Tab-separated table of C-alpha atoms in Angstrom:
chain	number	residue	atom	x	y	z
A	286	UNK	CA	53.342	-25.186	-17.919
A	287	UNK	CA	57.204	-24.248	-18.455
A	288	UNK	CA	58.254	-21.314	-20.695
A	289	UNK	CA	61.337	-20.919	-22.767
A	290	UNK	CA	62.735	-17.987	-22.282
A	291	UNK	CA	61.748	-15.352	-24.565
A	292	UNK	CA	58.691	-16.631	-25.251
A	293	UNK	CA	55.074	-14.921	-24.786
A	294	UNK	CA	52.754	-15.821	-22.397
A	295	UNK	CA	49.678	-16.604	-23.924
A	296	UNK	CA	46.005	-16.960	-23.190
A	297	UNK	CA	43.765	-18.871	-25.786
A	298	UNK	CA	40.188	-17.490	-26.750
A	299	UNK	CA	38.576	-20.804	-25.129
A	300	UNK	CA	40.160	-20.054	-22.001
A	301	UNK	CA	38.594	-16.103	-22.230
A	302	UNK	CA	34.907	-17.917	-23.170
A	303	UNK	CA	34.293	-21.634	-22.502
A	304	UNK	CA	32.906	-22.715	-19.836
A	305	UNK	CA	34.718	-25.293	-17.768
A	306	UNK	CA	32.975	-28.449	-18.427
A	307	UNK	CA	34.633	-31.108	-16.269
A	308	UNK	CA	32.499	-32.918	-13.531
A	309	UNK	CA	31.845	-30.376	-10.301
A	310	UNK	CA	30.050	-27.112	-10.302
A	311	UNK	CA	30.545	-24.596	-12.441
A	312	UNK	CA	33.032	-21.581	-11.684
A	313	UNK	CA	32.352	-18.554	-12.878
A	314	UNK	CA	33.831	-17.015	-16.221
A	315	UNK	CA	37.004	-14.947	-15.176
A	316	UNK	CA	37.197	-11.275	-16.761
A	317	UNK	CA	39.925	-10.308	-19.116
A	318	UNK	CA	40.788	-7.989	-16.232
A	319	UNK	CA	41.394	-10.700	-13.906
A	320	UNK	CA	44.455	-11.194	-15.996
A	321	UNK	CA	45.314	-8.216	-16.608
A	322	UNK	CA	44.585	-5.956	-13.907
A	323	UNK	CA	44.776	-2.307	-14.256
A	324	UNK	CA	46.223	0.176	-11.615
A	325	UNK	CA	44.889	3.192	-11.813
A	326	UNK	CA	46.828	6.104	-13.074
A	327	UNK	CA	49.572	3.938	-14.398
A	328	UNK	CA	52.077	1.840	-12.766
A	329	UNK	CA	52.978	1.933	-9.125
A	330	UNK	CA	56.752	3.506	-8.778
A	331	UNK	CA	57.286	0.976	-6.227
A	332	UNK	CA	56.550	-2.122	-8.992
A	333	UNK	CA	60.023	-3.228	-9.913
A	334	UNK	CA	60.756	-3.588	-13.555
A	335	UNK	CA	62.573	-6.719	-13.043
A	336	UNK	CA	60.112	-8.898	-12.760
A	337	UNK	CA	57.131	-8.310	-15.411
A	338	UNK	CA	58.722	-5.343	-17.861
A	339	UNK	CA	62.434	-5.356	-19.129
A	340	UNK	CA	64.142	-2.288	-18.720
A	341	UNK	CA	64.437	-0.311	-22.090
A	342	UNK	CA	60.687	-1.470	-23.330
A	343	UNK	CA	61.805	-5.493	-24.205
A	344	UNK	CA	58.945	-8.007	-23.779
A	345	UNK	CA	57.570	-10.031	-20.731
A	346	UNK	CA	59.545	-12.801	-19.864
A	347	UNK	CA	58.696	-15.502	-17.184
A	348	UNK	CA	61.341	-17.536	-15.835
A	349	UNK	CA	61.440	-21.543	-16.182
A	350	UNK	CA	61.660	-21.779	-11.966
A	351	UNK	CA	59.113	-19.325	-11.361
A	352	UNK	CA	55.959	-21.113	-10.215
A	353	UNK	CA	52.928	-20.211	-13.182
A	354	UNK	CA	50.273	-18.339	-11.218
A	355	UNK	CA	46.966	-19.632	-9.880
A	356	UNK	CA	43.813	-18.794	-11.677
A	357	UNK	CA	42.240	-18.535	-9.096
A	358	UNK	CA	44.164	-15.434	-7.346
A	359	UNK	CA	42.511	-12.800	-6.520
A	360	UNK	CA	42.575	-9.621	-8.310
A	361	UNK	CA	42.091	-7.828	-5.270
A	362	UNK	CA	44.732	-8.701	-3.869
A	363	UNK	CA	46.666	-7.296	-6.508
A	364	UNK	CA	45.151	-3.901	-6.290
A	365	UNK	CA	45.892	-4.238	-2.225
A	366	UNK	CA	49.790	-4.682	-2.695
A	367	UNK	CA	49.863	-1.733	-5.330
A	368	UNK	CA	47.099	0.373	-4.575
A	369	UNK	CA	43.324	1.024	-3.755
A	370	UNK	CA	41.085	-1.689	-4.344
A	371	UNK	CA	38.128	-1.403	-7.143
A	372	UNK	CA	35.528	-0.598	-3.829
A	373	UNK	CA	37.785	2.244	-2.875
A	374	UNK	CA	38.027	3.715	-6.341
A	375	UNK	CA	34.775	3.512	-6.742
A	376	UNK	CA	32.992	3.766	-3.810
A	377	UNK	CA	30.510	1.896	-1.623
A	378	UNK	CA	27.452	0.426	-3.613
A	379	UNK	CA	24.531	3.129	-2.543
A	380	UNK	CA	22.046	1.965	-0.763
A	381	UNK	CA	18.431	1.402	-1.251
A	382	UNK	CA	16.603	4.589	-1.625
A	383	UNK	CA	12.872	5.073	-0.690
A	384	UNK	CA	10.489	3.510	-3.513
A	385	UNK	CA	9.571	6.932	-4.543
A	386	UNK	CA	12.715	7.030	-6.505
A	387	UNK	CA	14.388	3.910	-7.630
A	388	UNK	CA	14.497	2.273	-11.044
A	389	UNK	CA	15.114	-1.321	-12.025
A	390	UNK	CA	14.691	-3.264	-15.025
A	391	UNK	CA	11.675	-5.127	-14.122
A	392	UNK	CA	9.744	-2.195	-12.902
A	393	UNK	CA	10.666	0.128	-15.642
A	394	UNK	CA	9.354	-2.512	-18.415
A	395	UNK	CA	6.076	-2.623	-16.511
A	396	UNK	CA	5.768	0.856	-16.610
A	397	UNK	CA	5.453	4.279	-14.693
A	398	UNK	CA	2.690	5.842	-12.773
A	399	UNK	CA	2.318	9.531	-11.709
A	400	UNK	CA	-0.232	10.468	-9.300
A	401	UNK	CA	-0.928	12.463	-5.862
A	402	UNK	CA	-2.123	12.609	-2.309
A	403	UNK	CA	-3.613	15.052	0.148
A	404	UNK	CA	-5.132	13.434	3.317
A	405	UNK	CA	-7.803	15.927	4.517
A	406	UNK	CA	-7.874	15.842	7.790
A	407	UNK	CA	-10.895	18.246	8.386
A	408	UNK	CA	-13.192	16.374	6.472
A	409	UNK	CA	-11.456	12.607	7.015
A	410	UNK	CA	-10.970	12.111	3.422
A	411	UNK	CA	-7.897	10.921	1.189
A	412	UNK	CA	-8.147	11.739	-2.365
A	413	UNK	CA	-6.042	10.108	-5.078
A	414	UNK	CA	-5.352	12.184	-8.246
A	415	UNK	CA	-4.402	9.564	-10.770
A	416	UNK	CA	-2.424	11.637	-13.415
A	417	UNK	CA	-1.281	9.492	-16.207
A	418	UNK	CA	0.938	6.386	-17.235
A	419	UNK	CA	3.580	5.262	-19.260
A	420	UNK	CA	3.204	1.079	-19.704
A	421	UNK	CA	4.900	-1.721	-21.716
A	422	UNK	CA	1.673	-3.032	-22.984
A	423	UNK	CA	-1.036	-2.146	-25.226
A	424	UNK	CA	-4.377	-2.392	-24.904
A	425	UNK	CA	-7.264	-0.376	-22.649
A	426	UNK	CA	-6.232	0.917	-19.396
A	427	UNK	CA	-8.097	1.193	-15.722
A	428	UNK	CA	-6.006	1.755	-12.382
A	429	UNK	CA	-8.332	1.000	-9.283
A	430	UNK	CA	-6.637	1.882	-5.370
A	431	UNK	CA	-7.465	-0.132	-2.404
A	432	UNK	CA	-6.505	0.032	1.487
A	433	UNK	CA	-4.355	-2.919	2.375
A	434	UNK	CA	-6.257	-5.065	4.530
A	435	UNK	CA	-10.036	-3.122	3.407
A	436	UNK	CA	-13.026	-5.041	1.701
A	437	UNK	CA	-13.330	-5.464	-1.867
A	438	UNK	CA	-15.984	-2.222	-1.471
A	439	UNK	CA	-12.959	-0.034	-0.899
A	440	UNK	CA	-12.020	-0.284	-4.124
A	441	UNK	CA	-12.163	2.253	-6.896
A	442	UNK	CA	-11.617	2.797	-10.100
A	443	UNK	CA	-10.803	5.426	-12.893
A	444	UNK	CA	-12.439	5.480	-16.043
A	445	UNK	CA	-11.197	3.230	-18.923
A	446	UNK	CA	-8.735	4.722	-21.676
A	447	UNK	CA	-8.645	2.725	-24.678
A	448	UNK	CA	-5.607	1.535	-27.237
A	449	UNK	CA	-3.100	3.628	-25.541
A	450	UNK	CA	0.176	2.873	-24.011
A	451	UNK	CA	0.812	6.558	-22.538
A	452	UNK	CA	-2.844	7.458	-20.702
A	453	UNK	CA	-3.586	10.461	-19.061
A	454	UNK	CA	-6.646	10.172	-16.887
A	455	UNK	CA	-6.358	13.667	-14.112
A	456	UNK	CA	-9.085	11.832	-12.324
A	457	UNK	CA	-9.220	12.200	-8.529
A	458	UNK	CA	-10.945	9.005	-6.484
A	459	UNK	CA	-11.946	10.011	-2.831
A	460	UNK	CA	-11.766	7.821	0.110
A	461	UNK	CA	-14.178	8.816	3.180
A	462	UNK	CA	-13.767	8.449	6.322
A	463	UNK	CA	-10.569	8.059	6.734
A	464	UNK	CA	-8.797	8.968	10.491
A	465	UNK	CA	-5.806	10.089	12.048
A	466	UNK	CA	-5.424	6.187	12.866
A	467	UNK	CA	-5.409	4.983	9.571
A	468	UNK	CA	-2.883	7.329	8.135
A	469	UNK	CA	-0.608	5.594	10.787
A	470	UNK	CA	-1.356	2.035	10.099
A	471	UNK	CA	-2.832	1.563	7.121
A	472	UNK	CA	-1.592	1.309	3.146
A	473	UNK	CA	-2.235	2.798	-0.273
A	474	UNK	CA	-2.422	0.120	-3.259
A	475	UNK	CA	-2.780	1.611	-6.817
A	476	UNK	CA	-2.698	-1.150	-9.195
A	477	UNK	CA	-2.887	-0.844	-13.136
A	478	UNK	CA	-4.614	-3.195	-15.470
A	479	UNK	CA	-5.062	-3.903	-18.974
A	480	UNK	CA	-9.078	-4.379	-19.430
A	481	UNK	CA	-9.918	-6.825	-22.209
A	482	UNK	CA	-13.102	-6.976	-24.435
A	483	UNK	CA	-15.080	-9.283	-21.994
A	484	UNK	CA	-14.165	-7.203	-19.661
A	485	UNK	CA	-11.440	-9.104	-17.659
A	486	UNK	CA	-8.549	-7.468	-15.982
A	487	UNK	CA	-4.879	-8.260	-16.439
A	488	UNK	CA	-2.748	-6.706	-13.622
A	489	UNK	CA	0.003	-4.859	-15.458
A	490	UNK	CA	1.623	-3.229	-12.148
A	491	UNK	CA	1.142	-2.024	-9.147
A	492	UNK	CA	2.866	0.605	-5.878
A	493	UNK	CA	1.675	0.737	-2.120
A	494	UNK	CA	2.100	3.784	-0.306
A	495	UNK	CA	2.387	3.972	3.110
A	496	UNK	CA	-0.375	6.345	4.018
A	497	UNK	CA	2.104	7.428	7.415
A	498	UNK	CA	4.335	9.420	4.382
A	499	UNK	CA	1.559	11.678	4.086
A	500	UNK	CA	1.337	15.127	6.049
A	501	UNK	CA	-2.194	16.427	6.694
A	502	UNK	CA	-3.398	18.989	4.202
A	503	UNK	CA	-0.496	18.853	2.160
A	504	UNK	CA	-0.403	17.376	-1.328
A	505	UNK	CA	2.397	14.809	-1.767
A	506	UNK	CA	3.153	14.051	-5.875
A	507	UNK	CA	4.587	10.742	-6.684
A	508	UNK	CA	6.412	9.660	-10.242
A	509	UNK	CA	6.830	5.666	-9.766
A	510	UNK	CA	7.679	2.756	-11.568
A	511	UNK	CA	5.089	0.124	-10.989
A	512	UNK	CA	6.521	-3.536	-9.208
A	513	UNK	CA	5.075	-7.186	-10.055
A	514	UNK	CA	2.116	-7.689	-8.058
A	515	UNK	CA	3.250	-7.980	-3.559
A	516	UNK	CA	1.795	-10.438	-1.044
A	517	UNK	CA	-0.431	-8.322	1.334
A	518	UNK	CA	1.191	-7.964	4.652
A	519	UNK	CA	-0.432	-10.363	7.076
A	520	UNK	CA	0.771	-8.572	9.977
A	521	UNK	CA	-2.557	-6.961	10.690
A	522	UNK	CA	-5.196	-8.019	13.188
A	523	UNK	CA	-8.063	-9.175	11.090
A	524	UNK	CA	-9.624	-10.733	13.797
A	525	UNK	CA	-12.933	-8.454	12.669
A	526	UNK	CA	-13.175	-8.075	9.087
A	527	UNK	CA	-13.794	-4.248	7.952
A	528	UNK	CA	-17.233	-4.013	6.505
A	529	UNK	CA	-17.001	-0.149	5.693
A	530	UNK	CA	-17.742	3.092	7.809
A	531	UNK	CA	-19.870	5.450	9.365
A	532	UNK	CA	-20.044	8.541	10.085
A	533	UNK	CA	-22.268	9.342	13.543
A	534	UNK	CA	-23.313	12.510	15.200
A	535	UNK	CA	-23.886	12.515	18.572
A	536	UNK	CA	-25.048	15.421	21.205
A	537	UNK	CA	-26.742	15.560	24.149
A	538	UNK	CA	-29.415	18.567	23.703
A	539	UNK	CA	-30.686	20.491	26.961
A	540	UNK	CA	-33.424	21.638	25.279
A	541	UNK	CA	-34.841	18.839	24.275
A	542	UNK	CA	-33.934	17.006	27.462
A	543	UNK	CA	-31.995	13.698	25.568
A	544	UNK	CA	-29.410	12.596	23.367
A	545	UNK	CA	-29.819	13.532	19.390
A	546	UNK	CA	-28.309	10.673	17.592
A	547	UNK	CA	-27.536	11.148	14.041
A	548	UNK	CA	-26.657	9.057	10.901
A	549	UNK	CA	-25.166	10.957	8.253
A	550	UNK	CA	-23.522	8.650	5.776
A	551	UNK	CA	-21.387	5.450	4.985
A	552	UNK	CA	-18.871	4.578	2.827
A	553	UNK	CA	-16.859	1.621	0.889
A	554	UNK	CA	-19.920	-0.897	2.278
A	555	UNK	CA	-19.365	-3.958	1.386
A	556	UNK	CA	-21.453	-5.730	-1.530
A	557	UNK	CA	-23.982	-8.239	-0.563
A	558	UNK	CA	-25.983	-8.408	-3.924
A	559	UNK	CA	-24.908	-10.173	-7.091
A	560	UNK	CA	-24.753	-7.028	-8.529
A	561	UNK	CA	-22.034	-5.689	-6.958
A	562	UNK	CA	-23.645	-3.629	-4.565
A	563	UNK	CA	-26.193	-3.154	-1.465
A	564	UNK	CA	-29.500	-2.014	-0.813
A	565	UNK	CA	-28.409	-0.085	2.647
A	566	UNK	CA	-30.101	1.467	5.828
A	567	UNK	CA	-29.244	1.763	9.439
A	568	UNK	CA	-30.690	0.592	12.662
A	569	UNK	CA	-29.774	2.067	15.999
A	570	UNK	CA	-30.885	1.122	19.453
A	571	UNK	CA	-29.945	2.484	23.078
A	572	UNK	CA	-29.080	-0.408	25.390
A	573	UNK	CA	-30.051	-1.431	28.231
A	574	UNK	CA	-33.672	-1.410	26.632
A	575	UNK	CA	-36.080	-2.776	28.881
A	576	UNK	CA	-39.234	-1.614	26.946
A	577	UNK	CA	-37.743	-2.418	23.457
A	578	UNK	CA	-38.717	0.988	22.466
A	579	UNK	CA	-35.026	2.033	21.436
A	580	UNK	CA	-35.366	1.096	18.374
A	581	UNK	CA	-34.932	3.574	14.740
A	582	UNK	CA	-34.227	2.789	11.464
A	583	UNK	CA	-33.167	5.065	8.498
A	584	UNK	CA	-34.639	5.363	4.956
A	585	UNK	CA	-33.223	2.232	2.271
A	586	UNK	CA	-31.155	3.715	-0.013
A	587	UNK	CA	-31.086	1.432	-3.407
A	588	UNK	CA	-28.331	0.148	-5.104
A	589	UNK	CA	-25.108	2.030	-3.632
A	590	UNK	CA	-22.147	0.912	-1.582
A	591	UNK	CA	-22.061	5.105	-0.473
A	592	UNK	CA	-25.208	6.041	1.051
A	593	UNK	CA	-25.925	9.505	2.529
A	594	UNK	CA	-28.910	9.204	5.066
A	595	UNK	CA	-28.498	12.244	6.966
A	596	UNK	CA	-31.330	11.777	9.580
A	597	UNK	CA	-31.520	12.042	13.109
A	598	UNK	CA	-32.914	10.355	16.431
A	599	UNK	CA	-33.601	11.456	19.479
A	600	UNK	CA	-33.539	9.495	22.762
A	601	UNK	CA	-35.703	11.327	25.863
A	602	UNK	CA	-32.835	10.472	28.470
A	603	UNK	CA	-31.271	12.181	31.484
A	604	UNK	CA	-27.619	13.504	30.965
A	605	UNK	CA	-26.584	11.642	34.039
A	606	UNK	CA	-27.968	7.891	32.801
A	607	UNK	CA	-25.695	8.283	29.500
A	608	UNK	CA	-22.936	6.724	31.776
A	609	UNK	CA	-24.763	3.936	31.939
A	610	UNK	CA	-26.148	3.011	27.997
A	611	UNK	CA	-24.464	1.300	25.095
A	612	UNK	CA	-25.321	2.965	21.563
A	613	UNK	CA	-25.606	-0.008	19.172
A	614	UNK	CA	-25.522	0.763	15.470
A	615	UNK	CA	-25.798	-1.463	12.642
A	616	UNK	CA	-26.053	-1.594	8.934
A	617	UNK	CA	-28.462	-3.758	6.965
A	618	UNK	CA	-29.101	-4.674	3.140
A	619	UNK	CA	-32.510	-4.944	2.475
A	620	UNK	CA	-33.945	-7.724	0.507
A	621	UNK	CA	-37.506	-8.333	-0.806
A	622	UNK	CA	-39.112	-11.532	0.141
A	623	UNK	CA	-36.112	-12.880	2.245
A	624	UNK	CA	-34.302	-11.830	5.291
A	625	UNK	CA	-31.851	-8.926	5.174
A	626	UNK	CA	-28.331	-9.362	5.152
A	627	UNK	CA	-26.144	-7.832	7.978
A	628	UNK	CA	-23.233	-5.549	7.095
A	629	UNK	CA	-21.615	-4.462	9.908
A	630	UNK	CA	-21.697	-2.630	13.100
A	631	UNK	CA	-20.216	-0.712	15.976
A	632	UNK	CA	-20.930	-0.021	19.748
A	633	UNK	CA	-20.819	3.177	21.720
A	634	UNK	CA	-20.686	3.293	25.042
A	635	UNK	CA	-18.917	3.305	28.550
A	636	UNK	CA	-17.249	-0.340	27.312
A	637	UNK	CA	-16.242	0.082	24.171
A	638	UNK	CA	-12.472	1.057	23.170
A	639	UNK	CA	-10.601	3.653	21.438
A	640	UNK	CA	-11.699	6.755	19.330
A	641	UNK	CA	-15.519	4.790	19.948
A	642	UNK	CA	-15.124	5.553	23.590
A	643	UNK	CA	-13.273	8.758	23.288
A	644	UNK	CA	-16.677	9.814	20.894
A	645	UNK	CA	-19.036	8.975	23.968
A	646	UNK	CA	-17.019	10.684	26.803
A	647	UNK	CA	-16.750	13.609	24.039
A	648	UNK	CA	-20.947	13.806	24.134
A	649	UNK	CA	-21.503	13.263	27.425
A	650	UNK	CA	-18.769	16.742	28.298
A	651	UNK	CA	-19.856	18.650	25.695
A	652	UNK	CA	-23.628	19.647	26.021
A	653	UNK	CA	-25.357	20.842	23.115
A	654	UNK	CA	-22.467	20.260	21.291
A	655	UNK	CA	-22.661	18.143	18.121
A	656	UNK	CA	-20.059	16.030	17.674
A	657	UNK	CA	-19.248	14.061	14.442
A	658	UNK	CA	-16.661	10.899	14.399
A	659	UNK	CA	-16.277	8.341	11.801
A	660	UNK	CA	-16.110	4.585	13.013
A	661	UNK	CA	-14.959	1.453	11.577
A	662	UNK	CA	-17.947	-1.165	10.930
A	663	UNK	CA	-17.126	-5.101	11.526
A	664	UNK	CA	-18.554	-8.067	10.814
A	665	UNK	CA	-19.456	-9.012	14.777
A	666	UNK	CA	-21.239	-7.073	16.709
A	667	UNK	CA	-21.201	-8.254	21.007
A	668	UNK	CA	-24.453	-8.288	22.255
A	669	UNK	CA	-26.514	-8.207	19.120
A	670	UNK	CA	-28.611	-9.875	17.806
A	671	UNK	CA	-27.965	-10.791	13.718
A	672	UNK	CA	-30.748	-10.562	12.103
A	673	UNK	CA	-33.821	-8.064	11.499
């Protein structure tokens, strides 16, 4: 396009708006400021006049050789013949901050979620102090927190709040038996869900903490905006599936000339029933057991996935043999007129692995020394046999 001189360059609406709708793909709408680019803090001194402003304040004129310009120049370019470019002025986009503190527009329409941690490390426990809410729908409210990579059984729940869009629960959910290990590995999930009148769940939101944030004994709050529901991480071995845990007491008692064995609870069993829950108790047997006279089994407890059993077992057994047995332990649900359902189980002994080994060589150097150790039940169980 050729100008007369004197004339006004000018730029038609439908060139600021339409979209270009010739065969090929579709370039992107320019900006006003492509066109007109602004320097900041005025002008450049080393712009010449000449060629875009006429000296005394007269109008833009273009001259009939001059080539027109491309539309598809680049602006920066501009700014990097006359001065810092828009990512200098500006500075670098930040970067991703930790997800304790970032806001978006899909998370913020889901909602927020303020709640805290404390690991104890004492007593192996994590406990979960849902505060309150803030979420973009209405409707009754119920936030439940699972382990990443745990059974269904480790799931709890808060109470329900009802026709509110801001609720305020200060309700505190426990997790036992949780170890130094897990706080490395494992994964916090707090999901929030809108509970119908049949009782049906729509997920809302949800947040995973790594648990490896946490610092023993300390209490770690959390303000967050809650994310569309995440794939669980696959990463993990789950080779054996976690059934729950355990906590065992072992110690090898002079007095009484053998190892005292004792069961003192479980926790986050998984449900066998159709009711959501299990009819537990716990079977225990020192191996190699030639007689078959190792055998003990606790009390049923009715109708809980968190039994507390607190009994103990004694095996009449030289200090010396320990070296050589295998502790097998294994949790049952009892059912009437049919044969009980296995849970899950876990060996002690001279071949098993990790903090279940380190638990054994504890006993067997520490006489008369009890010594309490939660351990991780699975679904298989080497050398035993399934079924009661």
């Amino acid at each position: 396009m050729t100008l007369r001189r004197g004339e006004k360059t000018t730029i038609s609406i439908q060139e600021h708006m339409a979209i270009d709708v010739c065969p090929g793909p579709i370039k992107p709408i320019k900006q006003i400021s492509d066109y007109f680019p602004r320097f900041p803090r005025g002008l450049p001194t080393s712009v010449s006049r000449a060629g875009s402003l006429q000296a005394g304040g007269s109008q833009a004129s273009v001259s009939p050789s001059d080539p027109p310009r491309d539309d598809e120049e680049d602006v920066d370019q501009l700014f990097g013949a006359y001065g810092p470019s828009p990512a200098r002025l500006f500075g670098k986009p930040e970067e991703d901050i930790d997800g304790e503190g970032y806001e978006s527009d899909d998370c913020t329409t889901l909602g927020t979620l303020d709640f805290s941690l404390l690991y104890d490390q004492e007593n192996n426990a994590l406990h979960c102090t849902i505060s309150k809410a803030k979420v973009g729908v209405c409707g009754c409210m119920c936030v439940w927190v699972c382990s990443s990579g745990a059974p269904a059984a480790n799931k709890l729940r808060t109470k329900t709040l009802r026709n509110t869009l801001n609720p305020t629960w200060n309700e505190t959910l426990t997790y036992y038996g949780i170890t130094d290990e897990d706080m490395i590995r494992k994964t916090l999930r707090i999901s929030v869900c809108d509970e119908d009148k049949f009782r049906h769940n729509e997920f809302i939101g949800e947040t995973r903490i790594p648990l490896k944030k946490l610092k023993p004994n300390q209490t770690k709050t959390f303000s967050i905006c809650l994310e569309k529901q995440l794939p669980v991480d696959k990463t993990e071995d789950k080779s054996l599936e976690e059934r729950g845990r355990i906590l065992i007491s072992l110690k090898y008692s002079s007095q009484k000339q053998g190892l005292v064995v004792g069961i003192v609870r479980c926790a986050h069993l998984a449900a066998m029933d159709a009711n959501g829950y299990s009819d537990p108790y716990v079977k225990i047997y020192l191996k190699p057991d030639v007689d078959k006279k190792s055998k003990h089994k606790t009390a049923v407890k009715k109708k809980t996935l968190n039994p507390e059993f607190n009994e103990e077992f004694c095996y009449e057994i030289k200090h010396g043999d320990l070296a050589k047995k295998t502790l097998e332990v294994t949790v049952w649900d009892y059912d009437i007129g049919k044969s009980n359902d296995f849970i899950g189980g876990v060996v002690l002994g001279i071949n098993a692995k990790g903090e279940r080994l380190k638990h054994w060589f504890d006993c067997l150097k520490n006489k008369d020394k009890k010594i309490e150790r939660w351990h991780t039940l699975t679904n298989e169980l080497p050398g035993a046999v399934l079924s009661d």
